[in-house]
């Protein structure tokens, strides 16, 4: 029934947008919310009430129905209350052939799609975990906050708490995503970021970090709705270690053509809902196409990859999609990534998962 409903949803989507409005998107998130809350919570509760309201002894079939409803309820509670807060740190050693000796051991923390909704313990835990990684550089690739109705909203206060708690000797570099820059009080978020002198917002801008024997060039791409320049990535300098930050994964194709050393992106949330052994529901990387219609394969929805000679890391994000979408995760834990640069032959293992639940 669920598969059939989703197929029907694809057919009636244009009309459905009129009846399932949301602040951003086209009704799909609203439909997902109705499915989740209806199947995941209403169905188990109503089933339990109807079964136990009967005066007669339960039949085998009724016990099976009740067990199914209980399993659905447990899954719904886990996806809503546990996994979104069960953060994993994934650590990678990145052998970079052109890395100068002074870059050997440089630690880059990559975080994306925080979608902060309120300040508090979760923000503090994330800050402590990032600090424990002793990053030299922190990179954030968009979708910072939701619920920006007023300058004093909880999201603005969460962004302020987050950036005030972060520190990296070589700076914090931020690019914006499709949820950023749209609210009327977005300037309150920018002011909250500006309160930290180490935060650099890169909207189609390049920042240079000088090391003893080379430079690190960090290029940040603005999203299209904020007026990104058509071929700004081509301004990437030809010398030094070149790091590109963009919210969307598809930019990795162009970055590889330009010879970038490392490309960091987010947007996908790793699929947010994944099935064991089957992965997420998408057949190609989320986020659309580049300007000439090229897309990335499905595996680029999350993880570390290589396009040509360019390392590409797509973050599964820390938060969950905003709007009417249910704030859930399943088999797709929120992540913080630690990328340590090293010279070829010194990598000592590509990935080291160091994540445990944050208490």
C-alpha positions as a printed NumPy array, in Angstrom:
array([[  0.   ,   0.   ,   0.   ],
       [  2.806,   2.395,   0.894],
       [  4.69 ,   1.755,  -2.384],
       [  1.497,   2.286,  -4.345],
       [  0.785,   5.503,  -2.469],
       [  4.26 ,   6.833,  -3.261],
       [  3.851,   6.005,  -6.951],
       [  0.485,   7.766,  -6.964],
       [  2.132,  10.72 ,  -5.245],
       [  4.547,  11.072,  -8.179],
       [  1.627,  11.223, -10.624],
       [ -0.43 ,  13.791,  -8.751],
       [  2.471,  15.883,  -7.461],
       [  1.676,  19.055,  -9.495],
       [ -1.823,  19.226,  -8.017],
       [ -0.664,  18.075,  -4.589],
       [  1.522,  21.145,  -4.267],
       [ -1.613,  23.26 ,  -3.997],
       [ -2.93 ,  21.314,  -1.007],
       [  0.289,  20.592,   0.87 ],
       [  2.048,  23.95 ,   1.014],
       [  5.25 ,  24.378,   2.959],
       [  7.679,  27.208,   3.429],
       [ 10.133,  25.661,   1.019],
       [  9.879,  22.763,  -1.38 ],
       [  6.97 ,  21.333,  -3.324],
       [  4.796,  19.371,  -0.95 ],
       [  6.877,  16.184,  -0.885],
       [  8.082,  16.909,   2.634],
       [  4.49 ,  17.565,   3.708],
       [  3.407,  14.226,   2.281],
       [  6.306,  12.476,   3.996],
       [  5.215,  14.042,   7.264],
       [  1.637,  12.825,   6.827],
       [  2.86 ,   9.314,   6.052],
       [  5.241,   9.231,   9.008],
       [  2.899,  10.62 ,  11.641],
       [ -0.068,   8.676,  10.296],
       [  1.594,   5.283,   9.843],
       [  4.249,   5.616,  12.52 ],
       [  2.194,   6.988,  15.414],
       [ -1.549,   7.099,  14.694],
       [ -1.7  ,   3.533,  13.344],
       [ -0.052,   1.888,  16.407],
       [ -2.133,   3.905,  18.876],
       [ -5.453,   3.255,  17.161],
       [ -4.608,  -0.418,  16.708],
       [ -3.783,  -0.826,  20.395],
       [ -6.977,   0.941,  21.464],
       [ -9.185,  -1.088,  19.126],
       [ -7.602,  -4.427,  20.086],
       [ -7.657,  -3.942,  23.844],
       [-11.138,  -2.402,  23.788],
       [-12.583,  -5.774,  22.776],
       [-13.973,  -7.752,  25.701],
       [-13.209, -11.096,  24.043],
       [ -9.866, -12.863,  24.189],
       [ -7.458, -11.852,  21.431],
       [ -7.162, -14.143,  18.446],
       [ -3.858, -15.1  ,  16.829],
       [ -4.495, -12.66 ,  13.993],
       [ -5.169,  -9.827,  16.408],
       [ -1.945, -10.575,  18.256],
       [ -0.064, -10.417,  14.933],
       [ -1.662,  -7.084,  14.079],
       [ -0.809,  -5.754,  17.519],
       [  2.794,  -6.975,  17.194],
       [  3.102,  -5.261,  13.807],
       [  1.722,  -2.024,  15.226],
       [  4.135,  -2.274,  18.164],
       [  7.113,  -2.775,  15.839],
       [  6.069,   0.243,  13.784],
       [  5.726,   2.305,  16.965],
       [  9.19 ,   1.282,  18.187],
       [ 10.706,   2.155,  14.81 ],
       [  8.96 ,   5.533,  14.807],
       [ 10.211,   6.372,  18.288],
       [ 13.77 ,   5.288,  17.449],
       [ 13.837,   7.31 ,  14.212],
       [ 12.524,  10.413,  15.979],
       [ 14.144,  10.336,  19.419],
       [ 17.359,   8.323,  19.219],
       [ 19.133,   8.313,  15.865],
       [ 18.898,  12.077,  15.153],
       [ 20.886,  12.598,  18.383],
       [ 23.291,   9.661,  17.903],
       [ 26.193,  11.489,  16.306],
       [ 29.138,   9.69 ,  14.775],
       [ 32.597,  11.106,  14.052],
       [ 34.136,   9.692,  10.898],
       [ 37.872,  10.258,  10.567],
       [ 39.718,   9.997,   7.271],
       [ 43.394,  10.303,   6.32 ],
       [ 43.624,  12.04 ,   2.944],
       [ 46.843,  11.386,   1.019],
       [ 47.341,  14.393,  -1.234],
       [ 50.204,  14.11 ,  -3.689],
       [ 50.802,  17.849,  -3.93 ],
       [ 50.582,  18.501,  -0.205],
       [ 53.628,  20.341,   1.032],
       [ 55.42 ,  19.172,   4.142],
       [ 53.793,  21.882,   6.254],
       [ 50.319,  20.505,   5.42 ],
       [ 51.12 ,  17.031,   6.681],
       [ 48.83 ,  16.504,   9.671],
       [ 46.531,  19.498,   9.062],
       [ 43.118,  18.622,  10.515],
       [ 39.945,  19.794,   8.76 ],
       [ 36.539,  19.302,  10.399],
       [ 33.628,  19.235,   7.973],
       [ 30.067,  19.845,   9.213],
       [ 26.966,  20.45 ,   7.112],
       [ 23.203,  20.885,   7.285],
       [ 22.95 ,  21.653,  10.983],
       [ 19.388,  22.999,  10.562],
       [ 19.55 ,  24.4  ,  14.097],
       [ 16.095,  24.872,  15.602],
       [ 16.854,  25.703,  19.238],
       [ 19.841,  26.299,  21.513],
       [ 20.657,  23.937,  24.322],
       [ 22.339,  20.673,  25.174],
       [ 22.615,  19.261,  21.662],
       [ 24.431,  22.353,  20.393],
       [ 26.769,  22.194,  23.392],
       [ 27.501,  18.516,  22.79 ],
       [ 28.354,  19.132,  19.139],
       [ 30.674,  21.98 ,  20.128],
       [ 32.465,  19.802,  22.673],
       [ 32.864,  16.988,  20.175],
       [ 34.313,  19.293,  17.513],
       [ 36.709,  20.82 ,  20.049],
       [ 37.896,  17.353,  21.061],
       [ 39.059,  16.779,  17.473],
       [ 41.492,  19.732,  17.707],
       [ 40.756,  21.042,  14.205],
       [ 43.049,  23.484,  12.42 ],
       [ 40.253,  24.447,  10.01 ],
       [ 36.472,  24.109,  10.356],
       [ 34.288,  24.07 ,   7.232],
       [ 30.481,  24.337,   7.203],
       [ 28.673,  23.709,   3.937],
       [ 25.264,  25.286,   4.349],
       [ 21.741,  24.977,   5.738],
       [ 22.536,  26.485,   9.101],
       [ 19.113,  27.07 ,  10.629],
       [ 15.335,  26.673,  10.389],
       [ 12.415,  28.636,  11.862],
       [ 13.688,  32.172,  11.317],
       [ 10.464,  34.013,  12.02 ],
       [ 11.974,  36.742,  14.176],
       [ 15.437,  38.066,  15.107],
       [ 14.979,  36.55 ,  18.58 ],
       [ 13.86 ,  33.14 ,  17.316],
       [ 15.293,  30.   ,  18.871],
       [ 17.144,  29.203,  15.646],
       [ 19.019,  32.497,  15.704],
       [ 20.002,  31.893,  19.32 ],
       [ 21.158,  28.374,  18.42 ],
       [ 23.349,  29.708,  15.599],
       [ 24.845,  32.272,  17.98 ],
       [ 25.569,  29.593,  20.594],
       [ 27.143,  27.339,  17.963],
       [ 29.54 ,  29.881,  16.487],
       [ 30.463,  31.426,  19.825],
       [ 31.528,  27.981,  21.029],
       [ 33.663,  27.061,  18.003],
       [ 37.315,  27.854,  17.505],
       [ 39.945,  26.827,  14.995],
       [ 43.459,  28.332,  14.757],
       [ 43.181,  28.736,  10.976],
       [ 39.578,  29.882,  10.925],
       [ 35.982,  28.772,  10.358],
       [ 34.72 ,  28.89 ,   6.764],
       [ 31.031,  28.908,   5.866],
       [ 29.069,  28.646,   2.64 ],
       [ 25.297,  28.892,   2.495],
       [ 22.718,  26.36 ,   1.359],
       [ 19.226,  26.309,  -0.112],
       [ 17.622,  26.965,   3.3  ],
       [ 19.831,  29.972,   3.997],
       [ 19.309,  33.613,   3.12 ],
       [ 15.553,  33.329,   2.493],
       [ 13.93 ,  34.455,   5.74 ],
       [ 13.21 ,  38.127,   6.329],
       [ 15.406,  38.15 ,   9.411],
       [ 18.328,  36.282,   7.838],
       [ 20.465,  39.3  ,   8.71 ],
       [ 20.104,  38.269,  12.389],
       [ 21.856,  34.986,  11.55 ],
       [ 24.624,  36.815,   9.707],
       [ 25.093,  39.102,  12.702],
       [ 25.319,  36.054,  14.961],
       [ 28.077,  34.647,  12.728],
       [ 29.867,  37.994,  12.549],
       [ 30.148,  38.124,  16.341],
       [ 32.962,  35.561,  15.99 ],
       [ 36.034,  37.087,  14.353],
       [ 37.229,  33.676,  13.14 ],
       [ 34.13 ,  33.041,  10.984],
       [ 34.507,  33.745,   7.248],
       [ 31.36 ,  33.67 ,   5.119],
       [ 32.434,  32.813,   1.565],
       [ 29.749,  33.76 ,  -0.942],
       [ 31.627,  33.397,  -4.23 ],
       [ 34.852,  34.368,  -2.509],
       [ 38.364,  32.979,  -2.071],
       [ 40.328,  33.024,   1.163],
       [ 44.069,  32.383,   1.299],
       [ 45.842,  30.726,   4.239],
       [ 49.631,  30.962,   4.221],
       [ 51.741,  28.025,   5.367],
       [ 55.57 ,  27.961,   5.446],
       [ 56.029,  26.377,   2.03 ],
       [ 52.614,  26.672,   0.366],
       [ 49.208,  28.341,   0.483],
       [ 45.775,  26.851,   1.132],
       [ 43.194,  28.481,  -1.15 ],
       [ 39.609,  28.076,   0.092],
       [ 36.957,  28.883,  -2.505],
       [ 33.351,  29.157,  -1.359],
       [ 30.438,  28.9  ,  -3.81 ],
       [ 27.184,  30.723,  -3.172],
       [ 23.889,  28.928,  -3.938],
       [ 22.004,  29.971,  -7.05 ],
       [ 19.188,  31.747,  -5.171],
       [ 21.764,  34.109,  -3.64 ],
       [ 23.113,  35.166,  -7.017],
       [ 26.083,  32.873,  -7.56 ],
       [ 28.21 ,  33.859, -10.524],
       [ 27.963,  31.372, -13.42 ],
       [ 31.585,  30.226, -13.599],
       [ 33.124,  31.614, -10.44 ],
       [ 34.843,  28.324,  -9.68 ],
       [ 37.119,  28.939, -12.676],
       [ 38.793,  31.709, -10.66 ],
       [ 40.349,  29.024,  -8.451],
       [ 44.095,  29.798,  -8.383],
       [ 46.421,  27.284,  -9.994],
       [ 48.994,  26.997,  -7.205],
       [ 48.85 ,  25.709,  -3.644],
       [ 46.393,  23.35 ,  -1.969],
       [ 42.944,  24.141,  -3.346],
       [ 39.861,  23.482,  -1.249],
       [ 36.37 ,  24.113,  -2.645],
       [ 33.27 ,  24.493,  -0.434],
       [ 29.814,  24.2  ,  -1.968],
       [ 26.467,  23.142,  -0.576],
       [ 25.664,  20.841,  -3.503],
       [ 27.559,  17.685,  -4.499],
       [ 27.296,  18.196,  -8.264],
       [ 29.938,  20.939,  -8.182],
       [ 32.544,  18.221,  -7.628],
       [ 32.531,  17.527, -11.372],
       [ 33.655,  21.044, -12.238],
       [ 36.035,  21.203,  -9.269],
       [ 37.786,  18.052, -10.503],
       [ 38.119,  19.522, -13.999],
       [ 39.839,  22.541, -12.464],
       [ 42.219,  20.34 , -10.488],
       [ 40.948,  21.084,  -6.966],
       [ 42.548,  18.969,  -4.253],
       [ 39.51 ,  18.67 ,  -1.988],
       [ 35.805,  19.363,  -2.464],
       [ 33.385,  19.501,   0.498],
       [ 29.585,  19.542,   0.208],
       [ 26.386,  18.549,   1.986],
       [ 22.698,  18.965,   1.109],
       [ 21.904,  15.252,   0.806],
       [ 21.617,  14.418,   4.531],
       [ 22.916,  11.039,   3.39 ],
       [ 19.362,  10.266,   2.329],
       [ 18.26 ,  10.648,   5.973],
       [ 16.221,   7.429,   5.671],
       [ 18.208,   4.43 ,   4.466],
       [ 17.359,   0.761,   4.274],
       [ 19.885,  -1.85 ,   5.407],
       [ 21.892,  -3.169,   2.429],
       [ 19.73 ,  -1.146,  -0.006],
       [ 20.738,   2.379,   0.887],
       [ 18.707,   5.521,   0.312],
       [ 15.694,   6.084,  -1.951],
       [ 17.583,   8.081,  -4.606],
       [ 19.028,   6.691,  -7.835],
       [ 21.445,   9.583,  -8.301],
       [ 23.05 ,  12.074,  -5.959],
       [ 20.521,  14.547,  -4.569],
       [ 20.778,  18.191,  -5.425],
       [ 20.137,  18.3  ,  -9.153],
       [ 22.522,  18.908, -12.016],
       [ 25.343,  21.276, -12.79 ],
       [ 25.003,  24.   , -15.405],
       [ 25.59 ,  21.613, -18.307],
       [ 23.238,  18.916, -17.043],
       [ 25.713,  16.509, -15.436],
       [ 24.821,  14.5  , -12.327],
       [ 26.751,  12.309,  -9.934],
       [ 25.977,   8.625,  -9.247],
       [ 24.042,   7.47 ,  -6.231],
       [ 27.083,   6.756,  -4.048],
       [ 27.781,  10.503,  -3.879],
       [ 24.859,  10.953,  -1.485],
       [ 27.334,  10.483,   1.369],
       [ 30.911,   9.6  ,   2.201],
       [ 34.398,  10.068,   0.802],
       [ 35.04 ,   9.592,  -2.909],
       [ 37.439,  10.586,  -5.628],
       [ 36.673,  12.304,  -8.928],
       [ 39.832,  12.233, -10.997],
       [ 42.533,  13.452,  -8.63 ],
       [ 40.083,  15.393,  -6.429],
       [ 38.99 ,  14.093,  -3.04 ],
       [ 35.256,  14.63 ,  -2.527],
       [ 33.525,  14.413,   0.848],
       [ 29.73 ,  14.592,   1.041],
       [ 28.486,  15.059,   4.592],
       [ 25.408,  13.236,   5.862],
       [ 24.72 ,  16.365,   7.898],
       [ 23.974,  16.992,  11.542],
       [ 20.339,  18.018,  11.367],
       [ 17.173,  16.916,   9.619],
       [ 15.234,  18.531,   6.81 ],
       [ 13.155,  21.525,   7.767],
       [  9.634,  22.576,   6.85 ],
       [  6.924,  19.95 ,   7.202],
       [  9.295,  17.005,   6.837],
       [  9.445,  14.756,   9.906],
       [ 12.707,  15.304,  11.871],
       [ 13.757,  11.655,  11.673],
       [ 16.753,   9.527,  10.662],
       [ 17.12 ,   5.801,  10.123],
       [ 20.341,   3.922,   9.317],
       [ 21.852,   7.322,   8.576],
       [ 23.355,   8.784,  11.716],
       [ 24.233,  12.497,  11.816],
       [ 27.948,  12.981,  11.37 ],
       [ 30.986,  15.124,  11.978],
       [ 33.883,  14.41 ,   9.624],
       [ 37.571,  14.813,  10.465],
       [ 39.805,  14.976,   7.384],
       [ 43.531,  14.816,   8.11 ],
       [ 45.869,  15.736,   5.269],
       [ 48.941,  13.581,   4.767],
       [ 51.533,  12.841,   2.133],
       [ 51.149,   9.813,  -0.105],
       [ 52.354,   6.691,   1.659],
       [ 51.676,   8.114,   5.125],
       [ 47.905,   7.596,   5.217],
       [ 47.801,   4.563,   7.503],
       [ 44.167,   3.674,   6.781],
       [ 41.553,   5.571,   4.874],
       [ 38.707,   5.669,   7.359],
       [ 38.627,   5.399,  11.119],
       [ 35.18 ,   5.599,  12.677],
       [ 35.536,   7.123,  16.109],
       [ 31.891,   7.896,  16.712],
       [ 29.93 ,   6.919,  19.78 ],
       [ 26.616,   8.272,  21.021],
       [ 27.094,  11.717,  22.526],
       [ 25.818,  11.679,  26.091]])
